[in-house]
XYZ file of N, CA and C in Angstrom:
756
model
N 3.642 37.620 -2.580
C 3.562 37.039 -1.240
C 2.553 35.896 -1.249
N 2.912 34.789 -0.587
C 2.022 33.636 -0.543
C 0.785 33.946 0.279
N -0.349 33.426 -0.149
C -1.612 33.644 0.541
C -2.209 32.307 0.927
N -3.325 32.373 1.655
C -4.011 31.150 2.059
C -4.863 30.575 0.938
N -5.034 31.326 -0.135
C -5.805 30.812 -1.258
C -5.089 29.597 -1.865
N -5.860 28.601 -2.263
C -5.289 27.427 -2.911
C -5.384 27.613 -4.419
N -4.244 27.707 -5.071
C -4.178 27.806 -6.528
C -4.077 26.391 -7.103
N -4.730 26.185 -8.226
C -4.829 24.831 -8.768
C -4.376 24.773 -10.228
N -4.025 23.570 -10.650
C -3.586 23.363 -12.032
C -4.046 22.007 -12.524
N -4.223 21.932 -13.831
C -4.429 20.668 -14.517
C -3.229 20.393 -15.401
N -3.010 19.130 -15.725
C -1.915 18.733 -16.616
C -2.478 17.855 -17.720
N -2.160 18.212 -18.944
C -2.590 17.440 -20.101
C -1.351 16.824 -20.753
N -1.266 15.496 -20.710
C -0.154 14.759 -21.315
C -0.622 14.293 -22.687
N 0.107 14.692 -23.722
C -0.349 14.490 -25.095
C 0.585 13.527 -25.822
N 0.004 12.497 -26.440
C 0.840 11.642 -27.272
C 0.372 10.207 -27.351
N 0.262 9.711 -28.574
C -0.075 8.304 -28.787
C 0.955 7.378 -28.145
N 2.225 7.824 -28.097
C 3.272 6.956 -27.566
C 3.096 6.691 -26.074
N 2.475 7.627 -25.358
C 2.205 7.415 -23.935
C 1.071 6.409 -23.776
N 0.008 6.595 -24.548
C -1.153 5.712 -24.441
C -0.840 4.289 -24.902
N 0.077 4.147 -25.839
C 0.416 2.811 -26.346
C 1.362 2.060 -25.419
N 1.974 2.777 -24.485
C 2.941 2.155 -23.592
C 4.357 2.149 -24.127
N 4.582 2.656 -25.334
C 5.937 2.682 -25.883
C 6.847 3.611 -25.070
N 6.253 4.683 -24.558
C 7.005 5.643 -23.749
C 6.355 5.754 -22.379
N 7.158 5.690 -21.333
C 6.645 5.854 -19.981
C 6.746 7.312 -19.580
N 5.630 7.877 -19.155
C 5.607 9.294 -18.790
C 6.401 9.543 -17.515
N 7.234 10.572 -17.546
C 7.972 11.003 -16.356
C 7.597 12.423 -15.945
N 6.775 13.062 -16.764
C 6.488 14.466 -16.511
C 5.474 14.686 -15.389
N 4.559 13.745 -15.186
C 3.534 13.957 -14.164
C 4.173 14.202 -12.801
N 5.113 13.341 -12.423
C 5.752 13.478 -11.109
C 6.537 14.773 -10.999
N 7.301 15.108 -12.040
C 8.132 16.297 -11.905
C 7.317 17.583 -12.011
N 6.249 17.590 -12.789
C 5.374 18.764 -12.825
C 4.670 18.935 -11.479
N 4.152 17.832 -10.923
C 3.464 17.913 -9.639
C 4.374 18.410 -8.538
N 5.599 17.900 -8.483
C 6.548 18.325 -7.446
C 6.924 19.790 -7.611
N 7.156 20.199 -8.849
C 7.511 21.595 -9.108
C 6.361 22.535 -8.746
N 5.147 22.148 -9.087
C 3.998 22.989 -8.763
C 3.839 23.160 -7.258
N 4.086 22.104 -6.486
C 4.014 22.231 -5.032
C 4.924 23.348 -4.536
N 6.126 23.454 -5.108
C 7.062 24.497 -4.700
C 6.594 25.884 -5.111
N 5.763 25.949 -6.146
C 5.220 27.235 -6.595
C 3.955 27.612 -5.824
N 3.517 26.738 -4.910
C 2.281 27.007 -4.175
C 1.044 26.728 -4.991
N 1.156 25.789 -5.920
C 0.045 25.440 -6.817
C -0.194 23.939 -6.705
N -1.445 23.535 -6.564
C -1.777 22.118 -6.414
C -2.170 21.512 -7.760
N -1.547 20.438 -8.127
C -1.952 19.700 -9.328
C -3.184 18.878 -8.974
N -4.318 19.205 -9.593
C -5.593 18.591 -9.236
C -6.047 17.493 -10.196
N -5.581 17.553 -11.441
C -6.079 16.586 -12.411
C -5.063 16.393 -13.517
N -4.946 15.143 -13.979
C -4.082 14.812 -15.116
C -4.911 14.038 -16.134
N -4.811 14.422 -17.389
C -5.437 13.671 -18.473
C -4.369 13.306 -19.498
N -4.530 12.138 -20.097
C -3.651 11.708 -21.189
C -4.516 11.543 -22.430
N -4.152 12.236 -23.507
C -4.972 12.209 -24.719
C -4.112 11.874 -25.929
N -4.729 11.333 -26.979
C -3.973 10.965 -28.188
C -3.681 12.180 -29.065
N -2.920 11.933 -30.110
C -2.581 12.993 -31.064
C -3.745 13.210 -32.027
N -4.826 13.736 -31.487
C -6.039 14.029 -32.263
C -6.484 15.433 -31.884
N -6.587 16.320 -32.870
C -6.849 17.734 -32.584
C -8.095 17.934 -31.743
N -9.208 17.297 -32.106
C -10.451 17.509 -31.368
C -10.349 17.003 -29.932
N -9.639 15.894 -29.728
C -9.470 15.351 -28.376
C -8.647 16.303 -27.524
N -7.564 16.816 -28.094
C -6.709 17.755 -27.360
C -7.485 19.033 -27.051
N -8.144 19.582 -28.054
C -8.872 20.841 -27.874
C -9.972 20.709 -26.830
N -10.690 19.594 -26.850
C -11.753 19.391 -25.868
C -11.218 19.337 -24.454
N -10.100 18.632 -24.268
C -9.497 18.547 -22.942
C -8.946 19.899 -22.501
N -8.352 20.634 -23.428
C -7.821 21.967 -23.111
C -8.940 22.877 -22.605
N -10.047 22.908 -23.300
C -11.139 23.800 -22.900
C -11.773 23.380 -21.577
N -11.788 22.077 -21.300
C -12.326 21.616 -20.021
C -11.408 22.000 -18.867
N -10.112 21.817 -19.037
C -9.175 22.009 -17.937
C -8.787 23.464 -17.719
N -8.690 24.243 -18.790
C -8.253 25.635 -18.617
C -9.293 26.478 -17.906
N -10.552 26.069 -17.990
C -11.604 26.811 -17.286
C -11.846 26.277 -15.881
N -11.426 25.058 -15.618
C -11.655 24.444 -14.302
C -10.587 24.838 -13.293
N -9.364 25.112 -13.773
C -8.239 25.372 -12.868
C -7.589 26.713 -13.179
N -6.782 27.190 -12.230
C -6.097 28.465 -12.445
C -5.097 28.360 -13.593
N -4.456 27.204 -13.700
C -3.443 27.015 -14.737
C -3.639 25.658 -15.410
N -3.239 25.601 -16.660
C -3.191 24.341 -17.390
C -1.806 24.194 -18.006
N -1.179 23.055 -17.748
C 0.113 22.732 -18.343
C -0.071 21.566 -19.302
N 0.608 21.626 -20.428
C 0.589 20.506 -21.371
C 2.020 20.069 -21.635
N 2.191 18.772 -21.889
C 3.501 18.251 -22.272
C 3.328 17.389 -23.518
N 4.237 17.584 -24.470
C 4.248 16.759 -25.666
C 3.649 17.424 -26.879
N 4.134 17.001 -28.048
C 3.517 17.406 -29.313
C 3.872 18.774 -29.827
N 5.083 19.300 -29.468
C 5.461 20.614 -29.997
C 6.790 20.537 -30.765
N 7.067 19.382 -31.363
C 8.298 19.193 -32.120
C 8.165 19.562 -33.585
N 9.097 19.074 -34.434
C 9.161 19.491 -35.832
C 8.419 18.591 -36.816
N 7.794 17.510 -36.343
C 7.201 16.552 -37.280
C 5.712 16.803 -37.483
N 5.153 16.143 -38.491
C 3.768 16.387 -38.887
C 2.773 16.007 -37.795
N 3.154 15.060 -36.926
C 2.216 14.621 -35.895
C 2.327 15.435 -34.608
N 3.162 16.464 -34.612
C 3.234 17.382 -33.468
C 2.177 18.466 -33.665
N 0.997 18.216 -33.122
C -0.167 19.056 -33.435
C -0.718 19.794 -32.223
N 0.050 19.829 -31.126
C -0.454 20.481 -29.918
C -0.760 21.950 -30.154
N 0.127 22.660 -30.826
C -0.098 24.088 -31.080
C -1.374 24.295 -31.895
N -1.553 23.489 -32.924
C -2.754 23.601 -33.759
C -4.012 23.337 -32.935
N -3.948 22.323 -32.076
C -5.116 21.954 -31.279
C -5.463 23.036 -30.263
N -4.447 23.625 -29.629
C -4.719 24.662 -28.632
C -5.204 25.941 -29.304
N -4.649 26.265 -30.464
C -5.174 27.410 -31.218
C -6.639 27.181 -31.583
N -6.963 25.952 -31.975
C -8.346 25.600 -32.291
C -9.231 25.770 -31.066
N -8.748 25.333 -29.912
C -9.523 25.464 -28.674
C -9.769 26.926 -28.326
N -8.784 27.775 -28.583
C -8.894 29.195 -28.241
C -9.589 30.017 -29.328
N -9.770 29.411 -30.493
C -10.415 30.133 -31.582
C -9.539 31.188 -32.217
N -8.217 30.911 -32.268
C -7.282 31.862 -32.876
C -6.446 31.131 -33.920
N -5.840 31.860 -34.859
C -4.983 31.201 -35.848
C -3.612 30.862 -35.281
N -2.899 30.014 -35.998
C -1.506 29.705 -35.683
C -0.617 30.655 -36.480
N 0.368 31.248 -35.804
C 1.289 32.175 -36.470
C 2.720 31.798 -36.094
N 3.677 32.269 -36.876
C 5.091 32.103 -36.543
C 5.511 33.263 -35.652
N 5.972 32.954 -34.450
C 6.388 33.995 -33.506
C 7.766 34.512 -33.934
N 7.914 35.813 -34.152
C 9.187 36.330 -34.680
C 10.374 36.074 -33.754
N 10.171 36.175 -32.443
C 11.283 35.933 -31.514
C 11.673 34.462 -31.518
N 10.685 33.574 -31.630
C 10.981 32.147 -31.698
C 11.745 31.829 -32.973
N 11.330 32.444 -34.068
C 12.033 32.222 -35.339
C 13.488 32.684 -35.240
N 13.698 33.843 -34.651
C 15.056 34.369 -34.531
C 15.920 33.460 -33.655
N 15.350 32.949 -32.584
C 16.084 32.045 -31.687
C 16.475 30.762 -32.419
N 15.529 30.217 -33.178
C 15.798 28.983 -33.913
C 16.807 29.212 -35.036
N 16.735 30.352 -35.709
C 17.710 30.660 -36.759
C 19.121 30.701 -36.183
N 19.260 31.310 -35.009
C 20.579 31.399 -34.375
C 21.058 30.016 -33.938
N 20.150 29.228 -33.390
C 20.532 27.904 -32.879
C 20.956 26.978 -34.009
N 20.225 27.027 -35.124
C 20.497 26.092 -36.218
C 21.470 26.644 -37.259
N 22.030 27.826 -37.012
C 22.939 28.436 -37.985
C 24.114 27.518 -38.309
N 24.621 26.830 -37.307
C 25.751 25.906 -37.524
C 25.305 24.451 -37.464
N 23.989 24.229 -37.554
C 23.452 22.871 -37.463
C 22.579 22.534 -38.674
N 22.915 23.093 -39.800
C 22.193 22.774 -41.026
C 21.134 23.773 -41.428
N 20.952 24.822 -40.649
C 20.020 25.862 -41.022
C 18.589 25.586 -40.574
N 17.757 26.600 -40.704
C 16.360 26.523 -40.276
C 15.502 25.987 -41.423
N 15.197 24.708 -41.372
C 14.367 24.074 -42.390
C 12.887 24.321 -42.092
N 12.042 23.933 -43.032
C 10.594 24.081 -42.814
C 10.143 23.255 -41.613
N 10.718 22.073 -41.458
C 10.349 21.240 -40.313
C 10.726 21.925 -39.009
N 11.934 22.456 -38.941
C 12.375 23.126 -37.721
C 11.585 24.402 -37.456
N 11.162 25.063 -38.517
C 10.375 26.281 -38.361
C 9.034 26.002 -37.681
N 8.562 24.773 -37.779
C 7.315 24.418 -37.098
C 7.397 24.691 -35.592
N 8.596 24.630 -35.041
C 8.770 24.840 -33.609
C 8.697 26.310 -33.214
N 8.519 27.211 -34.216
C 8.306 28.638 -33.933
C 6.827 29.009 -34.021
N 5.976 28.024 -34.334
C 4.541 28.287 -34.483
C 3.869 28.356 -33.115
N 2.988 29.345 -32.948
C 2.286 29.538 -31.674
C 0.849 29.962 -31.961
N -0.065 29.761 -31.009
C -1.385 30.382 -31.144
C -1.217 31.904 -31.134
N -1.924 32.589 -31.983
C -1.792 34.048 -32.084
C -1.969 34.699 -30.711
N -1.049 35.619 -30.386
C -1.106 36.332 -29.116
C -0.310 35.687 -28.005
N 0.297 34.540 -28.272
C 1.014 33.805 -27.229
C 2.393 34.397 -26.971
N 2.912 34.116 -25.774
C 4.283 34.463 -25.396
C 5.126 33.191 -25.365
N 6.433 33.366 -25.161
C 7.350 32.235 -25.196
C 7.859 31.872 -23.804
N 8.209 30.590 -23.646
C 8.879 30.090 -22.446
C 10.280 29.677 -22.866
N 11.281 30.190 -22.190
C 12.666 29.936 -22.581
C 13.021 28.459 -22.487
N 13.787 28.006 -23.470
C 14.366 26.663 -23.473
C 15.865 26.827 -23.679
N 16.619 26.710 -22.593
C 18.058 26.984 -22.651
C 18.846 25.879 -23.343
N 18.229 24.730 -23.593
C 18.975 23.598 -24.154
C 18.968 23.567 -25.675
N 17.766 23.511 -26.259
C 17.700 23.274 -27.707
C 17.191 24.466 -28.510
N 16.880 25.547 -27.842
C 16.427 26.734 -28.563
C 14.944 26.758 -28.832
N 14.313 25.603 -29.060
C 12.880 25.555 -29.341
C 12.108 25.919 -28.077
N 11.366 27.021 -28.085
C 10.749 27.500 -26.843
C 9.457 26.780 -26.510
N 9.082 26.886 -25.238
C 7.728 26.554 -24.842
C 6.840 27.749 -25.119
N 5.559 27.620 -24.799
C 4.592 28.648 -25.187
C 3.638 28.921 -24.027
N 3.333 30.193 -23.812
C 2.317 30.594 -22.840
C 1.189 31.282 -23.595
N -0.018 30.712 -23.482
C -1.203 31.297 -24.130
C -2.273 31.454 -23.066
N -2.424 32.658 -22.532
C -3.355 32.867 -21.429
C -2.866 32.111 -20.204
N -3.730 31.256 -19.661
C -3.322 30.465 -18.483
C -2.845 29.063 -18.885
N -2.515 28.884 -20.163
C -2.041 27.600 -20.681
C -0.531 27.681 -20.913
N 0.179 26.685 -20.396
C 1.631 26.626 -20.543
C 1.973 25.349 -21.303
N 2.480 25.525 -22.521
C 2.705 24.429 -23.452
C 4.185 24.067 -23.410
N 4.481 22.850 -22.921
C 5.871 22.469 -22.704
C 6.238 21.222 -23.494
N 7.526 20.990 -23.599
C 8.032 19.821 -24.323
C 7.651 18.533 -23.604
N 7.576 17.462 -24.377
C 7.323 16.159 -23.790
C 8.584 15.491 -23.286
N 9.749 15.866 -23.825
C 11.024 15.304 -23.373
C 11.276 15.797 -21.949
N 11.370 14.894 -20.972
C 11.385 15.319 -19.565
C 12.463 16.330 -19.200
N 13.713 16.136 -19.683
C 14.769 17.061 -19.253
C 14.603 18.440 -19.895
N 13.909 18.520 -21.023
C 13.618 19.831 -21.612
C 12.444 20.481 -20.887
N 11.455 19.673 -20.525
C 10.325 20.200 -19.744
C 10.816 20.802 -18.433
N 11.800 20.168 -17.801
C 12.360 20.691 -16.548
C 12.958 22.080 -16.753
N 13.673 22.262 -17.850
C 14.264 23.568 -18.132
C 13.193 24.634 -18.320
N 12.096 24.258 -18.949
C 11.004 25.212 -19.131
C 10.351 25.550 -17.793
N 10.223 24.558 -16.921
C 9.687 24.832 -15.586
C 10.620 25.750 -14.805
N 11.914 25.529 -14.936
C 12.868 26.394 -14.250
C 12.742 27.834 -14.735
N 12.490 28.003 -16.032
C 12.317 29.349 -16.576
C 11.065 30.027 -16.018
N 10.068 29.213 -15.648
C 8.816 29.753 -15.111
C 8.844 29.921 -13.600
N 9.813 29.330 -12.930
C 9.845 29.350 -11.469
C 9.805 30.774 -10.933
N 8.913 30.996 -9.979
C 8.789 32.306 -9.351
C 7.989 33.318 -10.134
N 7.484 32.934 -11.318
C 6.744 33.890 -12.155
C 5.233 33.719 -12.055
N 4.774 32.619 -11.427
C 3.349 32.327 -11.373
C 2.783 32.698 -10.007
N 1.578 33.235 -10.014
C 0.930 33.550 -8.749
C 0.489 32.261 -8.081
N 0.864 32.096 -6.828
C 0.521 30.874 -6.110
C 0.307 31.134 -4.640
N -0.089 30.105 -3.937
C -0.286 30.195 -2.502
C 0.958 29.733 -1.759
N 0.752 29.228 -0.559
C 1.878 28.741 0.229
C 2.361 27.402 -0.335
N 3.670 27.198 -0.405
C 4.183 25.913 -0.888
C 3.712 24.754 -0.016
N 3.432 23.633 -0.649
C 3.024 22.429 0.070
C 4.281 21.660 0.448
N 4.463 21.428 1.751
C 5.635 20.717 2.229
C 5.203 19.385 2.848
N 6.163 18.496 3.032
C 5.778 17.158 3.483
C 6.824 16.561 4.416
N 6.392 15.580 5.188
C 7.256 14.745 6.018
C 6.846 13.297 5.768
N 7.805 12.376 5.801
C 7.511 10.963 5.573
C 8.069 10.126 6.708
N 7.263 9.198 7.192
C 7.740 8.178 8.129
C 7.306 6.825 7.580
N 8.121 5.821 7.774
C 7.784 4.506 7.224
C 8.152 3.391 8.176
N 7.612 2.219 7.916
C 7.935 1.069 8.743
C 7.358 -0.202 8.163
N 7.772 -1.315 8.733
C 7.187 -2.602 8.345
C 5.873 -2.708 9.107
N 4.902 -1.990 8.570
C 3.607 -1.817 9.236
C 2.495 -2.041 8.214
N 1.711 -3.094 8.325
C 0.552 -3.231 7.434
C -0.432 -2.078 7.668
N -0.732 -1.309 6.621
C -1.543 -0.104 6.815
C -2.918 -0.408 7.387
N -3.460 -1.594 7.102
C -4.784 -1.934 7.609
C -4.811 -2.017 9.132
N -3.653 -2.296 9.735
C -3.596 -2.441 11.187
C -3.497 -1.099 11.906
N -3.155 -0.050 11.190
C -2.990 1.262 11.833
C -3.891 2.320 11.192
N -4.850 1.885 10.408
C -5.720 2.828 9.698
C -6.444 3.772 10.648
N -6.889 3.273 11.782
C -7.630 4.116 12.728
C -6.718 5.162 13.367
N -5.467 4.796 13.631
C -4.516 5.785 14.158
C -4.287 6.900 13.142
N -4.107 6.517 11.891
C -3.920 7.518 10.837
C -5.107 8.465 10.769
N -6.310 7.909 10.828
C -7.529 8.724 10.750
C -7.610 9.693 11.922
N -7.330 9.213 13.125
C -7.441 10.054 14.310
C -6.424 11.186 14.313
N -5.186 10.876 13.923
C -4.154 11.912 13.904
C -4.465 12.963 12.845
N -4.876 12.544 11.665
C -5.227 13.509 10.625
C -6.377 14.400 11.078
N -7.366 13.814 11.741
C -8.517 14.592 12.212
C -8.115 15.637 13.248
N -7.035 15.359 13.995
C -6.596 16.282 15.045
C -5.833 17.483 14.485
N -5.398 17.389 13.232
C -4.622 18.465 12.608
C -5.311 18.864 11.304
N -6.149 19.866 11.394
C -7.014 20.248 10.275
C -6.231 20.640 9.033
N -5.042 21.205 9.222
C -4.258 21.664 8.084
C -3.349 20.617 7.475
N -3.448 19.374 7.923
C -2.576 18.317 7.424
C -3.376 17.210 6.755
N -2.761 16.587 5.781
C -3.315 15.386 5.156
C -2.266 14.277 5.254
N -2.728 13.072 5.573
C -1.824 11.929 5.689
C -2.175 10.915 4.609
N -1.196 10.601 3.789
C -1.357 9.575 2.766
C -0.588 8.323 3.150
N -1.154 7.165 2.880
C -0.513 5.895 3.196
C -0.161 5.176 1.903
N 1.114 4.766 1.782
C 1.601 4.166 0.543
C 2.261 2.816 0.860
N 1.507 1.710 0.716
C 2.014 0.392 1.100
C 3.069 -0.128 0.127
N 3.893 -1.054 0.617
C 4.879 -1.719 -0.224
C 5.074 -3.149 0.275
N 5.673 -3.970 -0.573
C 5.988 -5.362 -0.230
C 7.434 -5.610 -0.623
N 8.288 -5.852 0.371
C 9.707 -6.026 0.101
C 10.266 -7.168 0.937
N 11.026 -8.022 0.275
C 11.712 -9.124 0.945
C 10.752 -9.928 1.828
N 9.567 -10.146 1.297
C 8.584 -10.947 2.001
C 7.868 -10.241 3.128
N 8.067 -8.931 3.246
C 7.449 -8.184 4.340
C 6.549 -7.075 3.793
N 5.449 -6.834 4.514
C 4.502 -5.791 4.139
C 4.768 -4.556 4.998
N 4.869 -3.413 4.358
C 5.078 -2.165 5.092
C 4.358 -1.016 4.432
N 4.607 0.182 4.946
C 3.972 1.372 4.377
C 4.780 2.603 4.732
N 4.764 3.568 3.828
C 5.270 4.909 4.107
C 4.081 5.830 4.297
N 4.143 6.654 5.333
C 3.059 7.593 5.631
C 3.574 9.002 5.352
N 2.934 9.680 4.398
C 3.364 11.013 3.981
C 2.371 12.038 4.505
N 2.892 12.987 5.289
C 2.077 14.058 5.863
C 2.359 15.326 5.070
N 1.312 15.997 4.613
C 1.469 17.206 3.805
C 0.718 18.365 4.435
N 1.318 19.557 4.345
C 0.671 20.758 4.870
C 1.384 21.980 4.313
N 0.733 23.124 4.388
C 1.389 24.386 4.050
C 1.919 25.078 5.299
N 1.634 24.519 6.473
C 2.035 25.100 7.760
C 3.110 24.200 8.372
N 4.355 24.677 8.395
C 5.453 23.824 8.837
C 5.343 23.449 10.309
N 4.909 24.381 11.152
C 4.782 24.090 12.580
C 3.734 23.005 12.815
N 2.589 23.124 12.128
C 1.548 22.116 12.283
C 2.002 20.778 11.701
N 2.751 20.840 10.609
C 3.285 19.622 10.000
C 4.205 18.889 10.974
N 5.095 19.632 11.627
C 6.015 19.014 12.588
C 5.256 18.398 13.758
N 4.232 19.107 14.237
C 3.453 18.595 15.366
C 2.692 17.335 14.971
N 2.134 17.325 13.782
C 1.400 16.166 13.298
C 2.334 14.970 13.143
N 3.523 15.211 12.583
C 4.500 14.135 12.431
C 4.878 13.555 13.788
N 5.129 14.433 14.767
C 5.528 13.968 16.097
C 4.437 13.123 16.740
N 3.184 13.561 16.587
C 2.100 12.794 17.191
C 1.902 11.461 16.483
N 2.018 11.459 15.159
C 1.862 10.203 14.427
C 2.923 9.195 14.860
N 4.162 9.658 14.970
C 5.236 8.763 15.398
C 4.974 8.254 16.812
N 4.580 9.161 17.695
C 4.328 8.763 19.081
C 3.205 7.741 19.175
N 2.127 7.972 18.426
C 0.981 7.054 18.477
C 1.348 5.682 17.907
N 2.089 5.666 16.814
C 2.459 4.393 16.198
C 3.467 3.634 17.060
N 4.422 4.360 17.645
C 5.392 3.690 18.512
C 4.722 3.155 19.776
N 3.729 3.892 20.296
C 2.980 3.408 21.453
C 2.195 2.148 21.110
N 1.908 1.982 19.817
C 1.203 0.779 19.343
C 2.176 -0.358 19.043
N 3.450 -0.123 19.347
C 4.450 -1.168 19.162
C 5.108 -1.193 17.795
N 4.999 -0.128 17.040
C 5.557 -0.089 15.681
C 6.929 0.588 15.688
N 7.843 0.070 14.880
C 9.152 0.669 14.701
C 9.152 1.466 13.413
N 9.535 2.745 13.498
C 9.415 3.647 12.354
C 10.757 4.232 11.952
N 10.823 4.657 10.705
C 12.013 5.332 10.161
C 11.590 6.694 9.637
N 12.148 7.764 10.220
C 11.853 9.099 9.691
C 12.484 9.242 8.318
N 11.722 9.815 7.405
C 12.182 9.926 6.019
C 11.669 8.809 5.144
N 11.086 7.771 5.769
C 10.490 6.677 5.009
C 11.471 5.579 4.671
N 10.920 4.507 4.162
C 11.702 3.328 3.776
C 11.700 3.187 2.249
């Protein structure tokens, strides 16, 4: 049952390819959105290179600061996939081959060239860890304490999140409403402040844009209380329209 307690998470994005700009990260947005539905707030994201000490240091900082730590990237079959080694180092445990992971990979690769030494690397886990199902490629994610080690490939990470859905202890889901308009945010900043102050359980974020030569903004209201969220949205719209602004529910 959802409670009023706020559960928190950190996300560690691992990979030189992200830091170099060769690959654009898509996991931050989808992890954050998924966590909101689980009643867990994503509080911090770090991006670190493929260096064991860097990964381990970030793991130890984040796993103790938040209820959960999620990682993406670095659990494939190549020599530079060192996330498992780094997290085992952070936890002070050895790396072992998980028998269930090995069996899953043997079955998956039976008609795909067999389980090579490289592919067997994807069965390695920190000692004592459990597995996260991967319905697509057979190579599982890993759960070690409050650390959830997921693939860096976005559509595989999504499958691992789906496997975890409903299994984590969390609070009330964070829900949102969006209204937008051709409204320079600087001109309505005081209205935003006053409305947010009137609804203690709501937060209002302002996200400006520039399109077709016009300046506008989308205003996103977030809360765990749907009734208060609806009331806050109604008042924000009323106040902005009274100020002469034309708005679109759902945003622009």
